[in-house]
Amino acid sequence: MSDFDFAPREPARFFLERFGLSENLLADTVGAAIARRADYADLYFEFRTVRTLGLEDGLVKTAGAHIAQGVGVRVVAGDKTGYAYSDEVTVESLRLATRTAGAIADESGETGVAAVSAARPAHDLYALAHPPVETPLTDGIDLLSRIDVAARRQDSRIKNVIAGLGIEQKIVLIVNSAGVLVGDVQPLVRLNVTCIAEDGGKRQQGTFGGGGRVAYEFLLAEERYLRYTRTAVEQALRNLHAVDAPAGTMTVVLGPGWPGVLLHEAIGHGLEGDFNRKQVSAFSSLLGRPVASPLCTVVDDGTIAHRRGSLNVDDEGTPTGRTVLIEKGILRGYLQDRLNARLMGMPLTGNGRRESFAHIPLPRMTNTFMLAGETPPEDIVRSVDRGLYAAYFGGGQVDITSGKFVFSASEAYLIEGGKLTQPVKGATLIGNGPDVLTRISLVGTDLRLDEGVGTCGKDGQSVPVGVGLPTVRIDGLTVGGTQAG
């Protein structure tokens, strides 16, 4: 245990006292940044504590702990952004970063005025009794060791277990020229389990995990860590006996939950404000027009308690919200940060996110998912005479401009005569995001969000996100495999 306050009740007071700052100084700094030719300026203070543990070959081989702190200063003039940051939080470094960011944004050198007032976040989505970073190191080591024992005990064909535990607590303070001064304390926990199975010269693996903006005890409750372990073991064993995936155009059924990552990649990025302002998205200029099957309603919601992608306020100080992106097939909105919302004349949606104080905020997703439909999931499978059922995805690639995607299924099955039969390996789904939305012919009643492991990459920045999906049927999707269809 530590006497350090990882979860201060007043994040603003935490930064002011720790770094010798004052609210007047912050207001003056923003005022200096918002010069005559600048449209907007903000300060982003961050103090992040991270703990990691890694197990392999029955031993905890890696353990890490670090603290990162710093401040980023942004000045926006028109569509031009000046950004400077410092990992030293002092009055001098703050002033230097402000001058640098202003010069990059081509400010005039005149000093403006910004009045700021302290505010509390609109939500309280992840209040915890104990910050997860206060968890003793020995507890984490014991957890990973128990996972290793449980996996090997479940089946003798499990030859190795790789498990990773990541815990962090981030304290932030955002001050901007719109008059906002708001702080937040953001916990994050993630557990990943990968099991390697060998049998008859074959070697396969299974991976599962979970987490969120939760306490460490979340992993222990309801024996979640054992469920993650069992699922990884079962996936690895199943893949040992999987047959080659068929190839060709066929009906594909996506299972609920994590397969929503296809929605995130193939569609969600295309609905982010920057791509649409620059007219490089496949969805540019399509607001109000049909872009999907009338069965499809897609939302982004950053307000779901304890979810990995949720935030009380985004990284620009805007309260997060629930944005309807596609409503019954009609494109209704984009995901916006301050820069793109202003330039496009659209409302803020609370989707301005950044990886750290060293990064510029961008429009990013939070928790993105499709709402449930009216068809029981078993009826969707029953409706397919021959096709593919994808239960879990591994990696994927997407071209935002065209919407073209390629996704690898890490757990998939043949559908024959309306039933799931053999597991298959090597299946890839190939398609186009906007096109695939129009090919959805059935949407299940079983909306499920993922377990809490998603991380989204964009422009070299990674942020935690959530995805979700009910069971859906997609007609005429290209499946890449090694077996002739």
Tab-separated table of C-alpha atoms in Angstrom:
chain	number	residue	atom	x	y	z
A	1	MET	CA	0.000	0.000	0.000
A	2	SER	CA	1.104	3.562	-0.550
A	3	ASP	CA	0.345	6.810	1.226
A	4	PHE	CA	0.087	8.471	-2.190
A	5	ASP	CA	-3.394	9.702	-3.078
A	6	PHE	CA	-4.118	7.884	-6.356
A	7	ALA	CA	-7.736	9.073	-6.456
A	8	PRO	CA	-7.939	12.659	-5.255
A	9	ARG	CA	-11.445	13.985	-4.715
A	10	GLU	CA	-10.420	17.261	-6.353
A	11	PRO	CA	-8.195	16.569	-9.399
A	12	ALA	CA	-7.758	20.312	-9.961
A	13	ARG	CA	-6.484	20.795	-6.430
A	14	PHE	CA	-4.119	17.832	-6.955
A	15	PHE	CA	-2.350	19.569	-9.853
A	16	LEU	CA	-2.416	23.046	-8.334
A	17	GLU	CA	-0.821	21.915	-5.082
A	18	ARG	CA	1.572	19.339	-6.561
A	19	PHE	CA	3.034	21.691	-9.159
A	20	GLY	CA	2.688	25.076	-7.477
A	21	LEU	CA	0.070	26.416	-9.889
A	22	SER	CA	-3.069	28.506	-9.356
A	23	GLU	CA	-6.389	28.887	-11.142
A	24	ASN	CA	-5.456	32.484	-12.007
A	25	LEU	CA	-2.196	31.313	-13.585
A	26	LEU	CA	-4.046	28.721	-15.673
A	27	ALA	CA	-6.593	31.307	-16.812
A	28	ASP	CA	-3.790	33.737	-17.705
A	29	THR	CA	-1.956	31.010	-19.624
A	30	VAL	CA	-5.015	30.113	-21.673
A	31	GLY	CA	-5.579	33.827	-22.200
A	32	ALA	CA	-2.038	34.191	-23.537
A	33	ALA	CA	-2.555	31.219	-25.816
A	34	ILE	CA	-5.865	32.442	-27.281
A	35	ALA	CA	-4.330	35.371	-29.143
A	36	ARG	CA	-6.168	37.610	-31.587
A	37	ARG	CA	-5.936	35.237	-34.522
A	38	ALA	CA	-6.460	32.043	-32.532
A	39	ASP	CA	-9.875	30.435	-32.223
A	40	TYR	CA	-9.287	28.104	-29.328
A	41	ALA	CA	-6.660	27.007	-26.815
A	42	ASP	CA	-6.455	24.374	-24.099
A	43	LEU	CA	-4.139	22.928	-21.463
A	44	TYR	CA	-4.119	19.200	-20.699
A	45	PHE	CA	-2.423	18.099	-17.472
A	46	GLU	CA	-1.842	14.398	-16.855
A	47	PHE	CA	-0.480	12.257	-14.024
A	48	ARG	CA	-0.564	8.542	-14.883
A	49	THR	CA	0.485	5.581	-12.751
A	50	VAL	CA	0.891	2.188	-14.482
A	51	ARG	CA	1.537	-1.319	-13.104
A	52	THR	CA	2.087	-4.364	-15.351
A	53	LEU	CA	2.806	-8.052	-14.793
A	54	GLY	CA	3.515	-10.772	-17.376
A	55	LEU	CA	3.584	-14.586	-16.940
A	56	GLU	CA	4.999	-17.176	-19.348
A	57	ASP	CA	6.364	-20.719	-18.961
A	58	GLY	CA	4.891	-20.867	-15.466
A	59	LEU	CA	6.837	-17.890	-14.199
A	60	VAL	CA	6.112	-14.210	-13.766
A	61	LYS	CA	8.853	-12.905	-16.039
A	62	THR	CA	8.031	-9.224	-16.353
A	63	ALA	CA	6.930	-6.608	-13.877
A	64	GLY	CA	6.779	-2.911	-14.523
A	65	ALA	CA	5.761	0.238	-12.722
A	66	HIS	CA	6.086	3.786	-13.904
A	67	ILE	CA	4.659	7.232	-13.482
A	68	ALA	CA	4.229	9.647	-16.381
A	69	GLN	CA	3.351	13.288	-15.926
A	70	GLY	CA	3.238	16.319	-18.143
A	71	VAL	CA	1.214	19.060	-19.768
A	72	GLY	CA	0.218	19.671	-23.375
A	73	VAL	CA	-0.712	23.110	-24.756
A	74	ARG	CA	-2.788	23.440	-27.909
A	75	VAL	CA	-3.564	26.580	-29.902
A	76	VAL	CA	-5.979	26.371	-32.836
A	77	ALA	CA	-6.306	29.027	-35.550
A	78	GLY	CA	-8.670	28.144	-38.383
A	79	ASP	CA	-7.814	24.580	-39.296
A	80	LYS	CA	-4.233	24.981	-38.107
A	81	THR	CA	-3.110	23.502	-34.794
A	82	GLY	CA	-0.026	24.372	-32.775
A	83	TYR	CA	0.881	21.860	-30.068
A	84	ALA	CA	3.692	21.721	-27.562
A	85	TYR	CA	4.151	19.601	-24.465
A	86	SER	CA	6.484	19.182	-21.553
A	87	ASP	CA	7.087	16.371	-19.090
A	88	GLU	CA	8.095	19.006	-16.564
A	89	VAL	CA	5.108	20.762	-15.048
A	90	THR	CA	6.464	24.124	-13.969
A	91	VAL	CA	5.364	27.698	-14.558
A	92	GLU	CA	8.357	28.193	-16.873
A	93	SER	CA	7.725	25.057	-18.971
A	94	LEU	CA	4.032	25.941	-19.214
A	95	ARG	CA	4.838	29.406	-20.543
A	96	LEU	CA	7.420	28.049	-23.007
A	97	ALA	CA	4.982	25.426	-24.313
A	98	THR	CA	2.310	28.101	-24.690
A	99	ARG	CA	4.610	30.383	-26.697
A	100	THR	CA	5.715	27.458	-28.883
A	101	ALA	CA	2.199	26.225	-29.589
A	102	GLY	CA	1.092	29.783	-30.385
A	103	ALA	CA	3.977	30.306	-32.787
A	104	ILE	CA	3.183	27.053	-34.603
A	105	ALA	CA	-0.441	28.129	-34.977
A	106	ASP	CA	0.776	31.476	-36.359
A	107	GLU	CA	-0.686	33.615	-33.620
A	108	SER	CA	-0.245	37.357	-33.690
A	109	GLY	CA	1.576	37.749	-30.401
A	110	GLU	CA	-1.183	39.724	-28.776
A	111	THR	CA	-2.588	38.501	-25.488
A	112	GLY	CA	-6.215	37.524	-25.145
A	113	VAL	CA	-8.347	36.934	-22.076
A	114	ALA	CA	-9.891	33.653	-20.970
A	115	ALA	CA	-12.099	33.369	-17.916
A	116	VAL	CA	-12.298	29.831	-16.566
A	117	SER	CA	-14.413	28.370	-13.828
A	118	ALA	CA	-14.017	25.036	-12.094
A	119	ALA	CA	-16.666	22.427	-12.834
A	120	ARG	CA	-17.352	18.826	-11.931
A	121	PRO	CA	-17.747	16.173	-14.648
A	122	ALA	CA	-21.317	15.628	-15.750
A	123	HIS	CA	-21.074	11.907	-14.932
A	124	ASP	CA	-19.583	9.713	-12.224
A	125	LEU	CA	-19.112	6.520	-14.222
A	126	TYR	CA	-16.281	4.785	-12.375
A	127	ALA	CA	-16.163	5.817	-8.746
A	128	LEU	CA	-14.282	3.097	-6.842
A	129	ALA	CA	-13.740	2.446	-3.158
A	130	HIS	CA	-10.079	1.557	-3.779
A	131	PRO	CA	-7.913	2.616	-6.745
A	132	PRO	CA	-6.764	-0.531	-8.622
A	133	VAL	CA	-3.135	0.665	-8.637
A	134	GLU	CA	-3.088	0.196	-4.854
A	135	THR	CA	-3.360	-3.577	-5.392
A	136	PRO	CA	-0.308	-5.261	-3.829
A	137	LEU	CA	2.150	-6.731	-6.317
A	138	THR	CA	1.845	-10.121	-4.602
A	139	ASP	CA	-1.894	-10.237	-5.372
A	140	GLY	CA	-1.233	-9.835	-9.088
A	141	ILE	CA	1.509	-12.485	-9.063
A	142	ASP	CA	-0.786	-14.889	-7.231
A	143	LEU	CA	-3.571	-14.261	-9.752
A	144	LEU	CA	-1.370	-15.016	-12.769
A	145	SER	CA	0.011	-18.138	-11.084
A	146	ARG	CA	-3.505	-19.390	-10.393
A	147	ILE	CA	-4.393	-18.832	-14.060
A	148	ASP	CA	-1.371	-20.881	-15.156
A	149	VAL	CA	-2.298	-23.766	-12.840
A	150	ALA	CA	-5.977	-23.689	-13.804
A	151	ALA	CA	-5.239	-23.752	-17.546
A	152	ARG	CA	-2.801	-26.660	-17.365
A	153	ARG	CA	-5.105	-28.568	-15.021
A	154	GLN	CA	-8.009	-28.157	-17.414
A	155	ASP	CA	-6.287	-30.181	-20.165
A	156	SER	CA	-2.879	-31.838	-20.442
A	157	ARG	CA	-2.548	-30.636	-24.033
A	158	ILE	CA	-2.046	-27.074	-22.763
A	159	LYS	CA	1.722	-26.670	-22.982
A	160	ASN	CA	2.120	-23.009	-22.205
A	161	VAL	CA	0.163	-20.107	-20.740
A	162	ILE	CA	0.870	-16.440	-21.374
A	163	ALA	CA	-1.008	-14.046	-19.109
A	164	GLY	CA	-0.732	-10.297	-18.716
A	165	LEU	CA	-2.195	-7.935	-16.120
A	166	GLY	CA	-2.254	-4.183	-16.697
A	167	ILE	CA	-3.533	-1.630	-14.167
A	168	GLU	CA	-3.442	2.138	-14.392
A	169	GLN	CA	-4.843	5.254	-12.783
A	170	LYS	CA	-4.836	8.505	-14.723
A	171	ILE	CA	-5.551	11.896	-13.174
A	172	VAL	CA	-6.244	14.656	-15.691
A	173	LEU	CA	-7.079	18.360	-15.667
A	174	ILE	CA	-8.345	20.225	-18.723
A	175	VAL	CA	-8.466	24.028	-18.931
A	176	ASN	CA	-9.674	25.670	-22.131
A	177	SER	CA	-10.575	29.003	-23.650
A	178	ALA	CA	-14.252	28.043	-23.654
A	179	GLY	CA	-14.121	28.637	-19.897
A	180	VAL	CA	-13.867	25.018	-18.787
A	181	LEU	CA	-11.695	23.841	-15.910
A	182	VAL	CA	-12.482	20.218	-15.165
A	183	GLY	CA	-10.602	17.217	-13.801
A	184	ASP	CA	-11.142	13.477	-13.763
A	185	VAL	CA	-9.656	10.350	-12.187
A	186	GLN	CA	-9.721	7.421	-14.620
A	187	PRO	CA	-8.982	3.825	-13.505
A	188	LEU	CA	-8.323	1.064	-16.029
A	189	VAL	CA	-7.797	-2.694	-15.551
A	190	ARG	CA	-7.113	-5.366	-18.187
A	191	LEU	CA	-6.321	-9.096	-17.989
A	192	ASN	CA	-5.333	-11.160	-21.052
A	193	VAL	CA	-4.875	-14.950	-21.147
A	194	THR	CA	-3.352	-16.875	-24.077
A	195	CYS	CA	-3.107	-20.682	-23.968
A	196	ILE	CA	-0.944	-22.777	-26.303
A	197	ALA	CA	-2.196	-26.315	-27.041
A	198	GLU	CA	-0.216	-29.102	-28.727
A	199	ASP	CA	-1.434	-32.502	-29.931
A	200	GLY	CA	-0.169	-34.867	-32.611
A	201	GLY	CA	2.338	-32.378	-33.931
A	202	LYS	CA	-0.286	-29.636	-34.204
A	203	ARG	CA	0.009	-26.403	-32.261
A	204	GLN	CA	-2.788	-23.861	-31.804
A	205	GLN	CA	-3.600	-21.044	-29.423
A	206	GLY	CA	-6.615	-19.386	-27.842
A	207	THR	CA	-6.850	-15.912	-26.346
A	208	PHE	CA	-9.417	-14.300	-24.076
A	209	GLY	CA	-9.564	-11.574	-21.450
A	210	GLY	CA	-11.484	-8.702	-19.963
A	211	GLY	CA	-11.477	-5.600	-17.815
A	212	GLY	CA	-12.726	-2.034	-17.795
A	213	ARG	CA	-12.739	1.047	-15.587
A	214	VAL	CA	-13.166	-1.202	-12.591
A	215	ALA	CA	-11.541	-2.254	-9.335
A	216	TYR	CA	-8.974	-5.066	-9.335
A	217	GLU	CA	-11.531	-7.220	-7.500
A	218	PHE	CA	-13.664	-7.212	-10.665
A	219	LEU	CA	-11.348	-9.907	-12.039
A	220	LEU	CA	-11.951	-12.102	-8.996
A	221	ALA	CA	-15.703	-11.551	-8.711
A	222	GLU	CA	-17.806	-14.382	-10.107
A	223	GLU	CA	-14.453	-16.085	-10.865
A	224	ARG	CA	-14.080	-14.023	-14.039
A	225	TYR	CA	-10.392	-14.806	-14.337
A	226	LEU	CA	-11.250	-18.519	-14.405
A	227	ARG	CA	-13.864	-17.948	-17.098
A	228	TYR	CA	-11.315	-16.059	-19.202
A	229	THR	CA	-8.889	-18.960	-18.686
A	230	ARG	CA	-11.428	-21.661	-19.555
A	231	THR	CA	-12.447	-19.802	-22.694
A	232	ALA	CA	-8.823	-19.439	-23.859
A	233	VAL	CA	-8.200	-23.153	-23.223
A	234	GLU	CA	-11.348	-24.228	-25.058
A	235	GLN	CA	-10.525	-22.002	-28.026
A	236	ALA	CA	-7.000	-23.443	-28.293
A	237	LEU	CA	-8.247	-27.043	-28.085
A	238	ARG	CA	-11.007	-26.386	-30.588
A	239	ASN	CA	-8.536	-24.951	-33.072
A	240	LEU	CA	-6.453	-28.146	-32.876
A	241	HIS	CA	-9.204	-29.969	-34.724
A	242	ALA	CA	-10.405	-27.149	-36.952
A	243	VAL	CA	-10.651	-27.813	-40.682
A	244	ASP	CA	-9.503	-25.418	-43.387
A	245	ALA	CA	-11.929	-22.571	-43.947
A	246	PRO	CA	-13.926	-22.560	-47.176
A	247	ALA	CA	-13.349	-19.787	-49.695
A	248	GLY	CA	-15.870	-17.910	-51.758
A	249	THR	CA	-18.956	-15.734	-51.440
A	250	MET	CA	-21.349	-16.974	-48.788
A	251	THR	CA	-23.695	-16.054	-45.972
A	252	VAL	CA	-21.806	-15.075	-42.825
A	253	VAL	CA	-23.242	-14.875	-39.319
A	254	LEU	CA	-21.364	-12.763	-36.788
A	255	GLY	CA	-21.782	-13.779	-33.174
A	256	PRO	CA	-22.600	-11.236	-30.419
A	257	GLY	CA	-20.018	-9.151	-28.548
A	258	TRP	CA	-16.420	-8.904	-29.753
A	259	PRO	CA	-17.270	-9.311	-33.498
A	260	GLY	CA	-18.462	-5.711	-33.104
A	261	VAL	CA	-14.796	-4.862	-33.726
A	262	LEU	CA	-15.650	-5.230	-37.417
A	263	LEU	CA	-18.266	-2.491	-36.932
A	264	HIS	CA	-15.675	-0.331	-35.175
A	265	GLU	CA	-13.049	-0.707	-37.874
A	266	ALA	CA	-15.078	-0.961	-41.053
A	267	ILE	CA	-17.676	1.691	-40.209
A	268	GLY	CA	-16.848	3.590	-37.013
A	269	HIS	CA	-13.621	5.184	-38.203
A	270	GLY	CA	-15.380	6.302	-41.352
A	271	LEU	CA	-17.830	8.274	-39.181
A	272	GLU	CA	-15.172	10.289	-37.327
A	273	GLY	CA	-15.381	14.023	-37.977
A	274	ASP	CA	-11.872	14.629	-39.319
A	275	PHE	CA	-12.203	12.115	-42.145
A	276	ASN	CA	-15.559	13.586	-43.157
A	277	ARG	CA	-14.451	17.227	-42.933
A	278	LYS	CA	-11.588	16.401	-45.273
A	279	GLN	CA	-13.984	14.451	-47.531
A	280	VAL	CA	-11.820	11.333	-47.424
A	281	SER	CA	-14.352	8.996	-45.801
A	282	ALA	CA	-16.632	6.634	-47.672
A	283	PHE	CA	-19.442	8.299	-45.625
A	284	SER	CA	-18.596	11.932	-46.522
A	285	SER	CA	-21.624	14.082	-47.427
A	286	LEU	CA	-24.074	11.241	-46.798
A	287	LEU	CA	-25.863	12.669	-43.716
A	288	GLY	CA	-29.575	12.001	-43.936
A	289	ARG	CA	-29.147	9.393	-46.632
A	290	PRO	CA	-29.554	5.607	-46.381
A	291	VAL	CA	-26.205	3.877	-45.829
A	292	ALA	CA	-27.309	0.597	-44.265
A	293	SER	CA	-30.057	-1.949	-43.979
A	294	PRO	CA	-33.153	-0.501	-42.216
A	295	LEU	CA	-32.447	-3.131	-39.528
A	296	CYS	CA	-29.261	-1.308	-38.472
A	297	THR	CA	-29.033	1.319	-35.721
A	298	VAL	CA	-25.474	2.085	-34.614
A	299	VAL	CA	-24.542	4.261	-31.623
A	300	ASP	CA	-21.413	5.442	-29.830
A	301	ASP	CA	-21.932	5.730	-26.079
A	302	GLY	CA	-19.236	6.944	-23.704
A	303	THR	CA	-21.549	7.008	-20.677
A	304	ILE	CA	-21.900	3.304	-19.825
A	305	ALA	CA	-20.668	2.810	-16.263
A	306	HIS	CA	-17.332	1.001	-15.849
A	307	ARG	CA	-16.922	0.227	-19.549
A	308	ARG	CA	-13.398	0.380	-20.970
A	309	GLY	CA	-14.301	3.052	-23.535
A	310	SER	CA	-16.315	5.255	-21.153
A	311	LEU	CA	-15.219	8.657	-19.833
A	312	ASN	CA	-16.800	11.256	-17.571
A	313	VAL	CA	-15.432	13.954	-19.875
A	314	ASP	CA	-13.439	13.557	-23.064
A	315	ASP	CA	-9.861	14.808	-23.310
A	316	GLU	CA	-11.068	18.300	-24.249
A	317	GLY	CA	-13.305	18.620	-21.181
A	318	THR	CA	-16.584	17.950	-23.015
A	319	PRO	CA	-19.060	15.621	-21.247
A	320	THR	CA	-19.323	12.320	-23.089
A	321	GLY	CA	-22.682	11.297	-24.506
A	322	ARG	CA	-24.631	8.828	-26.602
A	323	THR	CA	-24.477	9.651	-30.304
A	324	VAL	CA	-26.745	7.955	-32.804
A	325	LEU	CA	-24.602	7.423	-35.886
A	326	ILE	CA	-26.957	5.343	-38.021
A	327	GLU	CA	-30.686	5.118	-37.286
A	328	LYS	CA	-32.651	2.393	-39.060
A	329	GLY	CA	-30.201	2.562	-41.922
A	330	ILE	CA	-30.051	6.383	-42.221
A	331	LEU	CA	-26.776	8.207	-41.492
A	332	ARG	CA	-27.549	10.613	-38.616
A	333	GLY	CA	-24.254	11.923	-37.277
A	334	TYR	CA	-20.490	11.968	-36.977
A	335	LEU	CA	-18.168	11.721	-33.988
A	336	GLN	CA	-16.686	15.123	-33.197
A	337	ASP	CA	-13.891	16.843	-31.337
A	338	ARG	CA	-13.803	20.622	-30.920
A	339	LEU	CA	-11.747	21.421	-34.016
A	340	ASN	CA	-13.794	19.449	-36.492
A	341	ALA	CA	-17.157	20.276	-34.898
A	342	ARG	CA	-16.396	23.998	-35.211
A	343	LEU	CA	-15.175	23.785	-38.787
A	344	MET	CA	-18.140	21.619	-39.812
A	345	GLY	CA	-20.703	23.670	-37.865
A	346	MET	CA	-21.818	20.633	-35.901
A	347	PRO	CA	-22.421	20.018	-32.177
A	348	LEU	CA	-19.788	18.511	-29.898
A	349	THR	CA	-20.287	14.833	-29.140
A	350	GLY	CA	-17.643	14.274	-26.440
A	351	ASN	CA	-15.326	12.271	-28.696
A	352	GLY	CA	-12.131	14.378	-28.518
A	353	ARG	CA	-9.563	11.863	-27.260
A	354	ARG	CA	-5.782	11.620	-26.986
A	355	GLU	CA	-3.338	8.976	-25.847
A	356	SER	CA	-1.467	11.249	-23.450
A	357	PHE	CA	-0.325	14.809	-22.764
A	358	ALA	CA	2.168	14.353	-25.628
A	359	HIS	CA	-0.586	13.917	-28.219
A	360	ILE	CA	-3.100	16.137	-30.031
A	361	PRO	CA	-6.758	15.176	-29.458
A	362	LEU	CA	-8.593	13.600	-32.388
A	363	PRO	CA	-12.201	12.491	-32.921
A	364	ARG	CA	-12.245	8.909	-31.617
A	365	MET	CA	-14.841	6.313	-30.701
A	366	THR	CA	-15.741	5.358	-27.099
A	367	ASN	CA	-18.073	2.317	-26.954
A	368	THR	CA	-19.509	1.664	-30.419
A	369	PHE	CA	-22.193	-0.932	-31.044
A	370	MET	CA	-25.304	-1.904	-33.001
A	371	LEU	CA	-28.627	-2.022	-31.163
A	372	ALA	CA	-30.490	-5.303	-30.833
A	373	GLY	CA	-33.006	-6.419	-33.428
A	374	GLU	CA	-36.041	-8.669	-33.244
A	375	THR	CA	-34.797	-12.085	-34.430
A	376	PRO	CA	-33.767	-14.761	-31.909
A	377	PRO	CA	-30.099	-15.641	-32.549
A	378	GLU	CA	-30.873	-19.354	-32.949
A	379	ASP	CA	-33.317	-18.489	-35.747
A	380	ILE	CA	-30.557	-16.565	-37.536
A	381	VAL	CA	-28.269	-19.599	-37.558
A	382	ARG	CA	-31.198	-21.827	-38.493
A	383	SER	CA	-31.905	-19.629	-41.526
A	384	VAL	CA	-28.526	-20.432	-43.127
A	385	ASP	CA	-28.192	-23.638	-45.172
A	386	ARG	CA	-24.453	-23.251	-45.764
A	387	GLY	CA	-22.237	-20.471	-44.468
A	388	LEU	CA	-19.751	-19.344	-41.874
A	389	TYR	CA	-20.286	-18.377	-38.223
A	390	ALA	CA	-17.589	-16.048	-36.835
A	391	ALA	CA	-17.518	-15.998	-33.026
A	392	TYR	CA	-14.263	-14.115	-32.420
A	393	PHE	CA	-11.848	-12.017	-34.454
A	394	GLY	CA	-8.112	-11.582	-34.347
A	395	GLY	CA	-6.459	-8.848	-36.385
A	396	GLY	CA	-7.829	-6.798	-39.238
A	397	GLN	CA	-6.966	-4.048	-41.705
A	398	VAL	CA	-9.199	-1.254	-43.007
A	399	ASP	CA	-8.823	1.488	-45.617
A	400	ILE	CA	-10.811	4.429	-44.206
A	401	THR	CA	-11.069	6.134	-47.598
A	402	SER	CA	-12.686	3.225	-49.408
A	403	GLY	CA	-14.035	1.318	-46.413
A	404	LYS	CA	-12.410	-1.913	-47.637
A	405	PHE	CA	-11.521	-4.345	-44.841
A	406	VAL	CA	-9.895	-7.715	-44.219
A	407	PHE	CA	-10.511	-9.450	-40.877
A	408	SER	CA	-9.172	-12.755	-39.563
A	409	ALA	CA	-11.536	-14.944	-37.546
A	410	SER	CA	-9.788	-16.548	-34.581
A	411	GLU	CA	-12.844	-18.689	-33.765
A	412	ALA	CA	-15.252	-19.706	-36.511
A	413	TYR	CA	-17.518	-22.598	-37.523
A	414	LEU	CA	-19.185	-23.964	-40.601
A	415	ILE	CA	-22.960	-23.583	-40.743
A	416	GLU	CA	-24.515	-26.601	-42.453
A	417	GLY	CA	-28.227	-27.229	-42.614
A	418	GLY	CA	-28.953	-24.466	-40.112
A	419	LYS	CA	-26.567	-25.806	-37.480
A	420	LEU	CA	-23.021	-25.051	-36.351
A	421	THR	CA	-20.850	-28.011	-37.282
A	422	GLN	CA	-17.051	-28.098	-37.633
A	423	PRO	CA	-14.706	-25.410	-36.321
A	424	VAL	CA	-12.623	-23.857	-39.114
A	425	LYS	CA	-9.251	-22.149	-39.203
A	426	GLY	CA	-7.736	-19.591	-41.531
A	427	ALA	CA	-11.008	-17.773	-42.283
A	428	THR	CA	-10.793	-14.128	-43.339
A	429	LEU	CA	-13.689	-11.811	-44.071
A	430	ILE	CA	-13.153	-9.466	-47.007
A	431	GLY	CA	-15.494	-6.615	-47.813
A	432	ASN	CA	-16.370	-2.967	-47.814
A	433	GLY	CA	-17.785	-1.241	-44.720
A	434	PRO	CA	-20.620	0.739	-46.312
A	435	ASP	CA	-21.498	-2.204	-48.566
A	436	VAL	CA	-21.563	-4.752	-45.760
A	437	LEU	CA	-24.095	-2.647	-43.827
A	438	THR	CA	-26.541	-2.949	-46.702
A	439	ARG	CA	-26.115	-6.731	-46.750
A	440	ILE	CA	-27.303	-7.276	-43.167
A	441	SER	CA	-30.544	-9.202	-43.476
A	442	LEU	CA	-31.225	-10.270	-39.865
A	443	VAL	CA	-30.337	-8.685	-36.508
A	444	GLY	CA	-30.562	-10.684	-33.295
A	445	THR	CA	-32.112	-9.892	-29.943
A	446	ASP	CA	-28.885	-10.674	-28.097
A	447	LEU	CA	-26.849	-7.444	-28.069
A	448	ARG	CA	-23.672	-8.056	-26.095
A	449	LEU	CA	-20.779	-5.706	-25.372
A	450	ASP	CA	-17.218	-7.006	-25.433
A	451	GLU	CA	-15.406	-8.099	-22.264
A	452	GLY	CA	-13.233	-4.961	-22.039
A	453	VAL	CA	-9.949	-5.489	-23.910
A	454	GLY	CA	-10.276	-3.214	-26.943
A	455	THR	CA	-7.583	-0.708	-27.887
A	456	CYS	CA	-7.979	1.544	-30.910
A	457	GLY	CA	-5.061	2.850	-32.953
A	458	LYS	CA	-5.202	6.007	-35.068
A	459	ASP	CA	-2.432	8.339	-36.236
A	460	GLY	CA	0.011	6.571	-33.934
A	461	GLN	CA	-2.190	7.046	-30.853
A	462	SER	CA	-3.801	4.227	-28.848
A	463	VAL	CA	-6.874	4.692	-26.626
A	464	PRO	CA	-9.110	2.167	-24.817
A	465	VAL	CA	-12.462	1.508	-26.499
A	466	GLY	CA	-15.432	-0.824	-26.323
A	467	VAL	CA	-17.377	-2.589	-29.087
A	468	GLY	CA	-20.584	-4.578	-29.259
A	469	LEU	CA	-22.954	-6.370	-31.569
A	470	PRO	CA	-26.003	-8.640	-31.530
A	471	THR	CA	-25.895	-11.719	-33.749
A	472	VAL	CA	-26.253	-10.536	-37.357
A	473	ARG	CA	-26.609	-12.275	-40.698
A	474	ILE	CA	-24.685	-10.817	-43.659
A	475	ASP	CA	-25.566	-12.065	-47.135
A	476	GLY	CA	-23.011	-12.463	-49.894
A	477	LEU	CA	-19.795	-11.696	-48.029
A	478	THR	CA	-16.438	-12.820	-49.395
A	479	VAL	CA	-14.674	-15.385	-47.226
A	480	GLY	CA	-11.000	-16.014	-47.804
A	481	GLY	CA	-9.900	-19.523	-46.905
A	482	THR	CA	-7.738	-22.388	-48.088
A	483	GLN	CA	-10.513	-24.790	-49.053
A	484	ALA	CA	-12.376	-24.396	-52.336
A	485	GLY	CA	-15.923	-23.267	-51.734
